[in-house]
C-alpha cells in the first residue's frame, strides 16, 4: 500500500491545481516544493509580480502624461522601494492564498527537493539536508521552467539579469538593453521605460512578438516605438564586456555583418525559457525527454514510465500558467477515472503591455500557410465609443472565421483591456461558435467589447460603426 495516491513535485500553477483537484476527487495527496513559498514561477517571479509592476508603472505613466488632459493636475515622484513593496505584497497575498488552499484541501507539504528514485518512490531532501522517501501510486512532475541563457553571458541578477532580477532592480537604470522581443522582454521593457529608462530591444528575428499574428505584431511595434522603446530587429547579442563600469554589449546583424557596441547599465536576457528537470533523476528513472529537454508525455500526461506523469512548462506546448493549470486539472480527473481534457486549440495568449494584446486560436499567417479559406472581420478602436471617451483608441479586434462554415478560428485583440475581453472569444470557440453567433449576441454599451461584436459583423462586411 502506498502512503499517498499522488505526489506532485512542484507547486506552480500546474502542480498546486493538480493537487487540489486530486484531493477534491478523494485522493490522498502530498506536494514537494523546494521554494520557500508555493505558486511556482508564476506567483513568485512571473505572472503576478510582473503584472503588479506593469500596473504600478502604468499608473505612474498615466499620472505623468494622461491625467492632466482629464483636468487632474498631479505632481509625481517615484518611490521605487515602495513600488517594489507594493509588488511584494501582491505576491505575498497570492502565495499565502495557495498555502491556505493546500491546507484547506488537507494536502501534505514536503518542503524540499524531490527526486524520483523508483516507480512510485520520491526522495525528498529537506532544507536541513535530511532526506525522506515517500511512496505514492502516482507521481507528477510539475517542475516548470527556468530562464534560457545566452552562451558566454553570465546572469548575476544585478546588472545582467533574467526576468527575476528585472523584477527587483534597486534603481531605475539609465539605459536598459533587452535581449529578446518576446512577451517577457516587452512587458518588462515597458515597465522600466515608464519608470524612466531608455530601453533598447535587440531581437534576432525581423519582427517582435514571435508566434503572434503578424499584423498584431507590426501594430504593436509601432505603438511601442511611439512609447519610446527602440527596436533593433534582425540582430543578435554576441557578448558583453563588463570591464570599466557599464556594459558594452556586442551586437551583430543576425545574417552576419559588422559588429557594433551598444552601451547599457542593465542588460535583461529574455530569450525564452527552458524546461526545468535538474536533479529529478529522470535519466535513472527512465523518463524520456525530447530534443528540447521537455518531458515526453502521451495524451494522458503519462511519461515513458508507467505511474509517472508530467504537466505544465516542463512538457511541450505554450509556457503559460493557465495551460499548466488546465493540464493539472485534467490529469487529476484522468487519474480519478474521469474524462479530463485540455483543448489546445483554445488557449488564450496575452501580452500585458499598454495596450494589451490578447489572442486565441489561429493567426492569419497560420491559416494562410495551412491553405485554410477564411474571412477576416476587423474593427478599430478609433470607431468604438467607449475607447473614444477614454481616449484609449490604439488597437483593433480581428476575427478570423472559416470561409464556408463561419466557425471562428481565431480572435486577435489589441486594446486597453484585451486580457479580459478575450474570454468571450474563448468561450465561443469552445462551443464551436460562429462569427454570426458573436454578431447576434447583445453587448453592453458603451464597452470596448462592442468592438468584438462589430468585428464579428465585419466578417460579413456589415459593421455598423465603421
Ligand atoms: C516574468 C514572467 C512573466 C510571466 N507572465 C505570465 C502571464 O502573465 N501569464 C501566463 O500565463 N504565464 C506567464 N508566465 C509563465 C508562467 O509563469 C509559467 O507558464 C507557469 O508558472 C508554469 O507553471 P508550472 O506549474 O508548469 O511551473 P512553475 O510555475 O515553474 O513551478 C514549478 C515549481 O516546481 C518547483 N521545483 C522544481 N524542481 C523541483 C524539485 N526537484 N523538487 C521540488 N520542487 C521543485 C519550483 O521551485 C517551482 O516552484 C510568466 C513567466 C515569467 C518568467
Coordinates of C-alpha atoms and ligand atoms in Angstrom, one line a residue:
X1 CA 0.0 0.0 0.0
X2 CA 1.4 3.4 -0.9
X3 CA 1.2 6.1 1.7
X4 CA -0.2 8.6 -1.0
X5 CA -2.3 8.2 -4.1
X6 CA -0.5 11.2 -5.6
X7 CA 2.8 13.0 -5.0
X8 CA 3.2 16.2 -7.0
X9 CA 6.7 17.6 -7.4
X10 CA 6.5 21.4 -7.8
X11 CA 3.6 23.7 -6.6
X12 CA 3.4 26.1 -9.5
X13 CA 0.0 26.6 -11.2
X14 CA 0.3 23.2 -12.7
X15 CA 1.2 21.3 -9.6
X16 CA -0.9 23.0 -7.0
X17 CA -4.1 22.9 -9.2
X18 CA -3.5 19.2 -9.9
X19 CA -3.0 18.5 -6.1
X20 CA -6.2 20.4 -5.2
X21 CA -8.3 18.8 -7.8
X22 CA -7.0 15.3 -6.9
X23 CA -7.8 16.0 -3.3
X24 CA -11.3 17.1 -4.2
X25 CA -11.7 13.8 -6.0
X26 CA -10.9 11.9 -2.9
X27 CA -7.2 11.1 -3.3
X28 CA -4.6 11.4 -0.6
X29 CA -2.2 13.9 -1.9
X30 CA 1.3 15.3 -1.0
X31 CA 3.3 18.0 -2.7
X32 CA 7.0 18.6 -2.7
X33 CA 8.3 22.1 -3.2
X34 CA 11.8 23.4 -2.8
X35 CA 11.0 27.1 -2.9
X36 CA 10.1 28.7 0.4
X37 CA 6.6 29.6 -0.9
X38 CA 4.1 27.9 -3.2
X39 CA 2.9 29.2 -6.5
X40 CA 6.0 28.5 -8.6
X41 CA 7.4 30.8 -11.2
X42 CA 4.0 32.4 -11.9
X43 CA 3.2 33.7 -8.4
X44 CA 6.8 34.3 -7.1
X45 CA 8.8 35.6 -10.0
X46 CA 6.5 35.6 -13.1
X47 CA 2.9 36.5 -13.9
X48 CA 2.0 38.1 -10.6
X49 CA 5.0 40.4 -9.8
X50 CA 5.3 41.4 -13.5
X51 CA 1.6 42.3 -13.6
X52 CA 2.0 44.3 -10.3
X53 CA 4.9 46.2 -11.8
X54 CA 3.0 46.8 -15.1
X55 CA 0.0 48.0 -13.2
X56 CA 2.0 50.4 -10.9
X57 CA 4.2 51.7 -13.7
X58 CA 1.2 52.3 -15.9
X59 CA -0.4 54.4 -13.1
X60 CA 2.9 56.4 -12.8
X61 CA 3.0 56.9 -16.6
X62 CA -0.7 57.9 -16.6
X63 CA -0.2 60.4 -13.8
X64 CA 2.7 61.9 -15.7
X65 CA 1.2 62.0 -19.1
X66 CA -2.6 61.4 -19.3
X67 CA -4.3 62.7 -16.1
X68 CA -3.6 66.3 -17.0
X69 CA -5.8 66.0 -20.1
X70 CA -8.7 64.9 -17.8
X71 CA -8.2 68.0 -15.7
X72 CA -6.4 66.2 -12.9
X73 CA -3.2 68.0 -12.1
X74 CA -0.7 65.9 -10.1
X75 CA 2.9 66.1 -9.2
X76 CA 4.7 62.7 -9.5
X77 CA 7.6 61.4 -7.6
X78 CA 8.8 57.8 -8.0
X79 CA 9.5 55.8 -4.8
X80 CA 10.8 52.6 -6.3
X81 CA 11.3 50.9 -3.0
X82 CA 7.6 51.5 -2.2
X83 CA 6.6 50.3 -5.6
X84 CA 8.6 47.1 -5.0
X85 CA 6.9 46.7 -1.7
X86 CA 3.5 47.0 -3.4
X87 CA 4.6 44.3 -5.8
X88 CA 5.9 42.1 -3.0
X89 CA 2.6 42.5 -1.1
X90 CA 0.7 41.3 -4.2
X91 CA 3.0 38.3 -4.4
X92 CA 2.6 37.5 -0.7
X93 CA -1.2 37.7 -0.9
X94 CA -1.1 35.2 -3.7
X95 CA 1.4 32.7 -2.3
X96 CA -0.3 32.7 1.1
X97 CA -3.5 32.0 -0.7
X98 CA -2.1 28.9 -2.3
X99 CA -0.7 27.7 1.1
X100 CA -4.2 28.2 2.6
X101 CA -5.8 26.2 -0.2
X102 CA -3.4 23.4 0.2
X103 CA -4.1 23.2 3.9
X104 CA -7.9 23.5 3.3
X105 CA -7.7 20.5 1.0
X106 CA -5.6 18.5 3.5
X107 CA -2.7 18.3 1.2
X108 CA 0.6 17.4 2.9
X109 CA 3.5 19.6 2.1
X110 CA 7.2 18.4 2.0
X111 CA 9.4 21.5 1.9
X112 CA 12.5 20.2 0.0
X113 CA 13.8 19.0 -3.3
X114 CA 12.1 16.0 -4.8
X115 CA 13.9 13.2 -6.8
X116 CA 12.3 10.2 -8.3
X117 CA 14.2 7.1 -7.0
X118 CA 12.0 4.4 -8.4
X119 CA 8.5 3.6 -9.6
X120 CA 6.2 5.3 -7.1
X121 CA 9.1 6.5 -4.9
X122 CA 10.2 10.1 -4.4
X123 CA 13.1 11.0 -2.1
X124 CA 12.8 14.5 -0.6
X125 CA 15.9 16.3 0.5
X126 CA 14.9 18.8 3.1
X127 CA 16.5 22.2 3.6
X128 CA 18.5 20.9 6.6
X129 CA 20.0 18.1 4.4
X130 CA 17.9 15.3 5.8
X131 CA 16.1 13.0 3.4
X132 CA 12.8 11.1 3.5
X133 CA 11.4 8.6 1.0
X134 CA 7.7 8.8 0.2
X135 CA 5.6 6.1 -1.6
X136 CA 2.9 7.1 -4.0
X137 CA 0.7 5.3 -6.5
X138 CA 1.2 8.2 -9.0
X139 CA 4.0 10.8 -9.2
X140 CA 3.5 14.1 -11.1
X141 CA 6.4 16.1 -12.4
X142 CA 5.4 19.8 -12.3
X143 CA 8.8 21.3 -12.0
X144 CA 8.2 24.1 -14.6
X145 CA 10.9 26.0 -16.4
X146 CA 13.9 28.4 -15.9
X147 CA 15.1 31.3 -18.0
X148 CA 17.1 30.4 -21.1
X149 CA 20.7 31.6 -21.0
X150 CA 22.9 33.1 -23.7
X151 CA 26.2 31.2 -24.1
X152 CA 29.1 33.1 -22.6
X153 CA 27.0 35.6 -20.7
X154 CA 26.7 35.1 -17.0
X155 CA 23.5 36.3 -15.3
X156 CA 24.3 38.0 -12.0
X157 CA 20.6 39.2 -11.4
X158 CA 22.0 42.7 -10.6
X159 CA 23.1 44.3 -13.9
X160 CA 22.9 41.3 -16.2
X161 CA 19.5 40.0 -15.3
X162 CA 16.9 37.4 -16.2
X163 CA 13.2 38.3 -15.7
X164 CA 13.7 37.5 -12.0
X165 CA 16.3 40.2 -11.5
X166 CA 14.4 42.6 -13.7
X167 CA 11.5 42.5 -11.3
X168 CA 13.6 43.6 -8.4
X169 CA 16.1 46.2 -9.7
X170 CA 17.3 48.5 -6.9
X171 CA 17.2 51.6 -9.1
X172 CA 15.9 52.6 -12.5
X173 CA 18.7 52.0 -15.0
X174 CA 19.5 54.9 -17.3
X175 CA 19.9 52.5 -20.2
X176 CA 18.3 49.1 -20.3
X177 CA 19.1 46.7 -23.1
X178 CA 16.6 43.9 -23.5
X179 CA 17.6 40.8 -25.4
X180 CA 14.5 39.3 -27.0
X181 CA 11.3 41.0 -28.2
X182 CA 9.0 38.2 -26.8
X183 CA 6.3 38.8 -24.3
X184 CA 8.5 38.9 -21.2
X185 CA 11.0 41.3 -22.8
X186 CA 8.3 43.7 -24.0
X187 CA 6.4 43.6 -20.7
X188 CA 9.5 44.3 -18.5
X189 CA 10.9 46.7 -21.1
X190 CA 7.6 48.6 -20.9
X191 CA 7.8 48.7 -17.1
X192 CA 11.3 50.3 -17.0
X193 CA 10.6 52.6 -19.9
X194 CA 7.7 54.0 -18.0
X195 CA 9.8 54.4 -14.9
X196 CA 12.4 56.4 -16.9
X197 CA 14.9 54.1 -18.5
X198 CA 16.0 54.4 -22.1
X199 CA 15.1 51.0 -23.4
X200 CA 16.6 49.2 -26.5
X201 CA 15.3 45.8 -27.5
X202 CA 17.5 43.6 -29.6
X203 CA 15.7 40.8 -31.4
X204 CA 17.2 38.1 -33.6
X205 CA 14.1 37.8 -35.9
X206 CA 12.9 40.6 -38.2
X207 CA 9.7 41.1 -36.1
X208 CA 8.7 41.4 -32.5
X209 CA 6.4 39.0 -30.6
X210 CA 7.3 35.8 -32.4
X211 CA 4.4 33.4 -32.7
X212 CA 1.7 36.1 -32.7
X213 CA -0.4 37.2 -35.7
X214 CA 1.9 39.3 -37.9
X215 CA -0.5 42.2 -38.3
X216 CA -0.8 42.4 -34.5
X217 CA 3.0 42.3 -34.0
X218 CA 3.5 45.1 -36.6
X219 CA 0.9 47.3 -35.0
X220 CA 2.4 46.7 -31.5
X221 CA 5.9 47.6 -32.8
X222 CA 4.5 51.0 -34.0
X223 CA 2.7 51.6 -30.7
X224 CA 5.6 50.6 -28.5
X225 CA 8.0 52.7 -30.7
X226 CA 5.7 55.7 -30.1
X227 CA 6.0 55.0 -26.4
X228 CA 9.8 55.3 -26.6
X229 CA 11.0 51.7 -26.9
X230 CA 13.8 51.4 -29.5
X231 CA 14.0 48.2 -31.6
X232 CA 17.0 46.6 -33.2
X233 CA 15.4 43.8 -35.2
X234 CA 17.4 41.1 -37.1
X235 CA 20.3 41.5 -34.7
X236 CA 21.9 39.3 -32.1
X237 CA 23.9 39.9 -28.9
X238 CA 27.2 38.1 -29.0
X239 CA 28.9 39.2 -25.9
X240 CA 29.0 41.7 -23.0
X241 CA 32.1 43.5 -21.8
X242 CA 31.6 44.5 -18.2
X243 CA 35.1 45.8 -17.5
X244 CA 35.3 49.5 -16.7
X245 CA 31.8 50.3 -15.5
X246 CA 28.6 49.9 -17.5
X247 CA 28.2 47.2 -20.1
X248 CA 29.5 47.3 -23.6
X249 CA 27.2 44.9 -25.5
X250 CA 28.4 43.5 -28.8
X251 CA 25.5 43.4 -31.3
X252 CA 25.7 41.9 -34.8
X253 CA 23.2 41.6 -37.7
X254 CA 21.7 38.1 -37.4
X255 CA 22.6 37.5 -41.0
X256 CA 26.2 38.4 -40.4
X257 CA 28.0 41.7 -40.8
X258 CA 29.7 44.4 -38.9
X259 CA 29.6 44.3 -35.1
X260 CA 28.6 47.4 -33.1
X261 CA 28.7 48.2 -29.5
X262 CA 25.6 49.3 -27.5
X263 CA 26.2 50.7 -24.1
X264 CA 23.8 49.7 -21.3
X265 CA 23.7 49.9 -17.5
X266 CA 21.4 46.8 -17.2
X267 CA 21.0 44.0 -19.7
X268 CA 17.9 41.8 -19.5
X269 CA 18.2 38.5 -21.1
X270 CA 14.7 37.5 -22.2
X271 CA 15.2 34.9 -24.9
X272 CA 12.7 32.4 -23.6
X273 CA 12.5 29.7 -21.0
X274 CA 13.7 26.1 -20.9
X275 CA 12.1 23.1 -19.1
X276 CA 13.5 22.5 -15.6
X277 CA 14.3 18.9 -14.8
X278 CA 17.6 19.3 -13.0
X279 CA 18.2 16.9 -10.1
X280 CA 14.9 15.0 -10.6
X281 CA 16.7 11.7 -11.5
X282 CA 14.8 11.3 -14.7
X283 CA 17.5 9.6 -16.7
X284 CA 18.0 7.0 -14.0
X285 CA 14.2 6.6 -13.7
X286 CA 14.0 6.0 -17.5
X287 CA 11.7 9.1 -18.1
X288 CA 12.3 10.1 -21.7
X289 CA 12.9 13.8 -22.8
X290 CA 12.6 15.3 -26.3
X291 CA 15.4 17.1 -28.1
X292 CA 14.5 20.3 -26.3
X293 CA 14.7 18.8 -22.8
X294 CA 10.9 18.6 -22.4
X295 CA 9.4 15.5 -20.7
X296 CA 7.6 13.4 -23.3
X297 CA 4.0 12.6 -22.3
X298 CA 1.1 10.8 -24.0
X299 CA -2.4 12.2 -24.3
X300 CA -3.0 11.2 -20.6
X301 CA 0.1 13.1 -19.5
X302 CA 1.9 9.8 -18.7
X303 CA 5.6 9.8 -19.3
X304 CA 7.5 6.9 -20.8
X305 CA 7.4 5.3 -17.3
X306 CA 4.0 4.0 -16.0
X307 CA 2.8 5.8 -13.0
X308 CA 4.9 8.9 -13.6
X309 CA 3.2 11.9 -15.2
X310 CA 4.2 15.4 -16.2
X311 CA 2.3 18.7 -16.8
X312 CA 3.0 22.4 -17.3
X313 CA 6.1 24.2 -18.6
X314 CA 8.1 21.0 -18.3
X315 CA 6.2 19.4 -21.2
X316 CA 5.5 20.6 -24.8
X317 CA 3.1 23.4 -25.5
X318 CA 2.8 27.1 -24.7
X319 CA 4.6 28.0 -21.4
X320 CA 1.6 29.7 -19.8
X321 CA 0.1 29.4 -16.3
X322 CA -3.4 28.7 -17.4
X323 CA -2.2 25.9 -19.7
X324 CA -0.4 24.4 -16.8
X325 CA -3.5 24.7 -14.6
X326 CA -5.8 23.1 -17.1
X327 CA -3.3 20.2 -17.5
X328 CA -3.1 19.8 -13.7
X329 CA -6.9 19.7 -13.5
X330 CA -7.3 17.3 -16.5
X331 CA -4.6 14.9 -15.1
X332 CA -6.2 14.7 -11.7
X333 CA -9.5 13.9 -13.3
X334 CA -8.0 11.2 -15.6
X335 CA -6.3 9.6 -12.5
X336 CA -9.8 9.5 -10.9
X337 CA -11.2 7.7 -13.9
X338 CA -12.9 10.8 -15.3
X339 CA -12.5 12.2 -18.8
X340 CA -10.1 15.1 -18.1
X341 CA -9.2 17.0 -21.3
X342 CA -7.3 20.1 -22.5
X343 CA -8.4 21.8 -25.7
X344 CA -5.0 23.1 -27.0
X345 CA -6.8 24.9 -29.9
X346 CA -8.4 27.3 -27.4
X347 CA -5.6 28.6 -25.1
X348 CA -5.6 32.4 -24.8
X349 CA -2.3 34.2 -25.0
X350 CA -1.9 37.7 -23.6
X351 CA 0.8 40.4 -23.7
X352 CA 0.2 42.8 -20.8
X353 CA 1.8 45.9 -22.4
X354 CA -0.3 49.0 -23.0
X355 CA -2.4 48.5 -24.9
X356 CA -2.6 44.8 -24.2
X357 CA -2.6 42.1 -26.9
X358 CA -4.8 39.0 -26.5
X359 CA -5.3 36.2 -28.9
X360 CA -6.9 32.8 -29.1
X361 CA -6.9 30.3 -31.9
X362 CA -5.2 30.6 -35.3
X363 CA -3.2 33.6 -36.5
X364 CA -3.9 34.9 -40.0
X365 CA -0.4 33.8 -41.2
X366 CA -1.1 30.3 -39.9
X367 CA -4.4 30.0 -41.8
X368 CA -2.7 31.2 -45.0
X369 CA 0.2 28.7 -44.6
X370 CA -2.3 25.9 -44.0
X371 CA -4.3 26.9 -47.0
X372 CA -7.5 27.3 -45.0
X373 CA -10.0 29.6 -46.6
X374 CA -11.1 32.2 -44.1
X375 CA -12.9 35.5 -43.9
X376 CA -11.5 38.3 -41.7
X377 CA -13.5 41.0 -39.9
X378 CA -11.7 43.9 -38.4
X379 CA -12.8 46.8 -36.2
X380 CA -10.6 49.6 -34.9
X381 CA -10.9 51.2 -31.5
X382 CA -10.9 54.6 -33.1
X383 CA -14.5 53.8 -34.0
X384 CA -15.5 52.5 -30.6
X385 CA -17.5 54.9 -28.4
X386 CA -16.0 53.9 -25.0
X387 CA -12.4 53.9 -26.4
X388 CA -13.0 57.4 -27.8
X389 CA -14.5 58.6 -24.5
X390 CA -11.5 57.2 -22.6
X391 CA -9.0 58.3 -25.3
X392 CA -7.6 54.8 -25.5
X393 CA -8.1 54.3 -29.2
X394 CA -5.0 52.4 -30.1
X395 CA -5.7 48.9 -31.4
X396 CA -8.3 46.7 -33.1
X397 CA -10.2 43.5 -33.0
X398 CA -9.7 40.9 -35.7
X399 CA -11.9 37.9 -36.1
X400 CA -11.0 35.1 -38.5
X401 CA -13.8 32.8 -39.5
X402 CA -13.9 29.7 -41.7
X403 CA -15.0 30.9 -45.2
X404 CA -17.5 28.1 -45.6
X405 CA -18.9 27.4 -42.1
X406 CA -18.3 30.8 -40.5
X407 CA -16.9 29.0 -37.4
X408 CA -14.5 31.3 -35.6
X409 CA -10.9 30.1 -36.0
X410 CA -9.0 32.9 -34.3
X411 CA -9.6 36.2 -32.5
X412 CA -6.9 38.8 -32.0
X413 CA -7.3 41.9 -29.9
X414 CA -5.1 44.9 -29.4
X415 CA -6.8 47.0 -26.7
X416 CA -6.5 48.7 -23.3
X417 CA -8.4 45.8 -21.7
X418 CA -7.7 42.9 -24.2
X419 CA -6.8 40.4 -21.5
X420 CA -10.3 40.5 -20.1
X421 CA -12.0 40.8 -23.5
X422 CA -10.5 37.6 -24.9
X423 CA -12.6 35.4 -22.6
X424 CA -15.8 35.7 -24.6
X425 CA -13.9 34.6 -27.7
X426 CA -12.5 31.6 -25.9
X427 CA -16.0 30.6 -24.6
X428 CA -17.4 31.0 -28.1
X429 CA -14.7 28.9 -29.7
X430 CA -15.1 26.1 -27.0
X431 CA -18.6 25.8 -28.2
X432 CA -17.6 25.8 -31.9
X433 CA -19.4 29.2 -32.3
X434 CA -19.6 31.2 -35.5
X435 CA -18.9 34.9 -36.3
X436 CA -22.7 35.2 -36.7
X437 CA -23.2 33.9 -33.1
X438 CA -20.9 36.7 -31.8
X439 CA -22.5 39.3 -34.0
X440 CA -26.0 38.4 -32.8
X441 CA -25.0 38.5 -29.1
X442 CA -26.1 41.7 -27.4
X443 CA -23.0 43.5 -26.0
X444 CA -23.4 46.2 -23.3
X445 CA -23.0 49.8 -24.4
X446 CA -20.6 51.6 -24.1
X447 CA -17.9 49.0 -23.7
X448 CA -14.8 48.0 -25.5
X449 CA -16.4 44.6 -26.1
X450 CA -18.7 46.2 -28.6
X451 CA -15.7 46.2 -30.9
X452 CA -15.7 42.4 -30.7
X453 CA -19.3 42.3 -31.9
X454 CA -18.5 44.9 -34.6
X455 CA -15.5 42.8 -35.8
X456 CA -17.9 39.8 -36.0
X457 CA -20.3 41.9 -38.1
X458 CA -17.4 42.9 -40.2
X459 CA -16.7 39.3 -41.1
X460 CA -19.8 39.6 -43.3
X461 CA -19.0 43.2 -44.3
X462 CA -21.8 44.7 -42.2
X463 CA -20.1 46.5 -39.3
X464 CA -22.4 49.4 -38.2
X465 CA -19.9 51.9 -36.8
X466 CA -17.1 51.7 -39.3
Ligands
LIG1 C1 8.3 37.2 -15.9 C2 7.3 36.2 -16.3 C3 6.0 36.6 -16.5 C4 5.0 35.7 -16.8 N1 3.8 36.1 -17.1 C5 2.8 35.2 -17.4 C6 1.5 35.6 -17.6 O1 1.2 36.8 -17.5 N2 0.6 34.7 -17.9 C7 0.9 33.4 -18.0 O2 0.0 32.5 -18.3 N3 2.2 32.9 -17.8 C8 3.1 33.8 -17.5 N4 4.4 33.4 -17.3 C9 4.7 31.9 -17.4 C10 4.2 31.1 -16.2 O3 4.9 31.7 -15.1 C11 4.5 29.7 -16.4 O4 4.0 29.2 -17.5 C12 4.0 28.9 -15.2 O5 4.5 29.3 -14.0 C13 4.2 27.4 -15.4 O6 3.7 26.7 -14.3 P1 4.3 25.3 -13.8 O7 3.4 24.8 -12.7 O8 4.5 24.4 -15.0 O9 5.8 25.6 -13.3 P2 6.4 26.7 -12.3 O10 5.5 27.8 -12.1 O11 7.7 27.0 -12.9 O12 6.5 25.9 -11.0 C14 7.4 24.8 -10.8 C15 7.8 24.7 -9.3 O13 8.5 23.5 -9.2 C16 9.5 23.7 -8.2 N5 10.5 22.6 -8.4 C17 11.3 22.4 -9.4 N6 12.1 21.3 -9.3 C18 11.7 20.8 -8.1 C19 12.2 19.7 -7.3 N7 13.1 18.8 -7.8 N8 11.6 19.5 -6.1 C20 10.7 20.3 -5.6 N9 10.3 21.4 -6.2 C21 10.8 21.6 -7.5 C22 10.0 25.1 -8.4 O14 10.6 25.6 -7.3 C23 8.7 25.8 -8.8 O15 8.1 26.4 -7.7 C24 5.4 34.3 -16.9 C25 6.7 33.9 -16.7 C26 7.6 34.8 -16.3 C27 9.0 34.4 -16.0

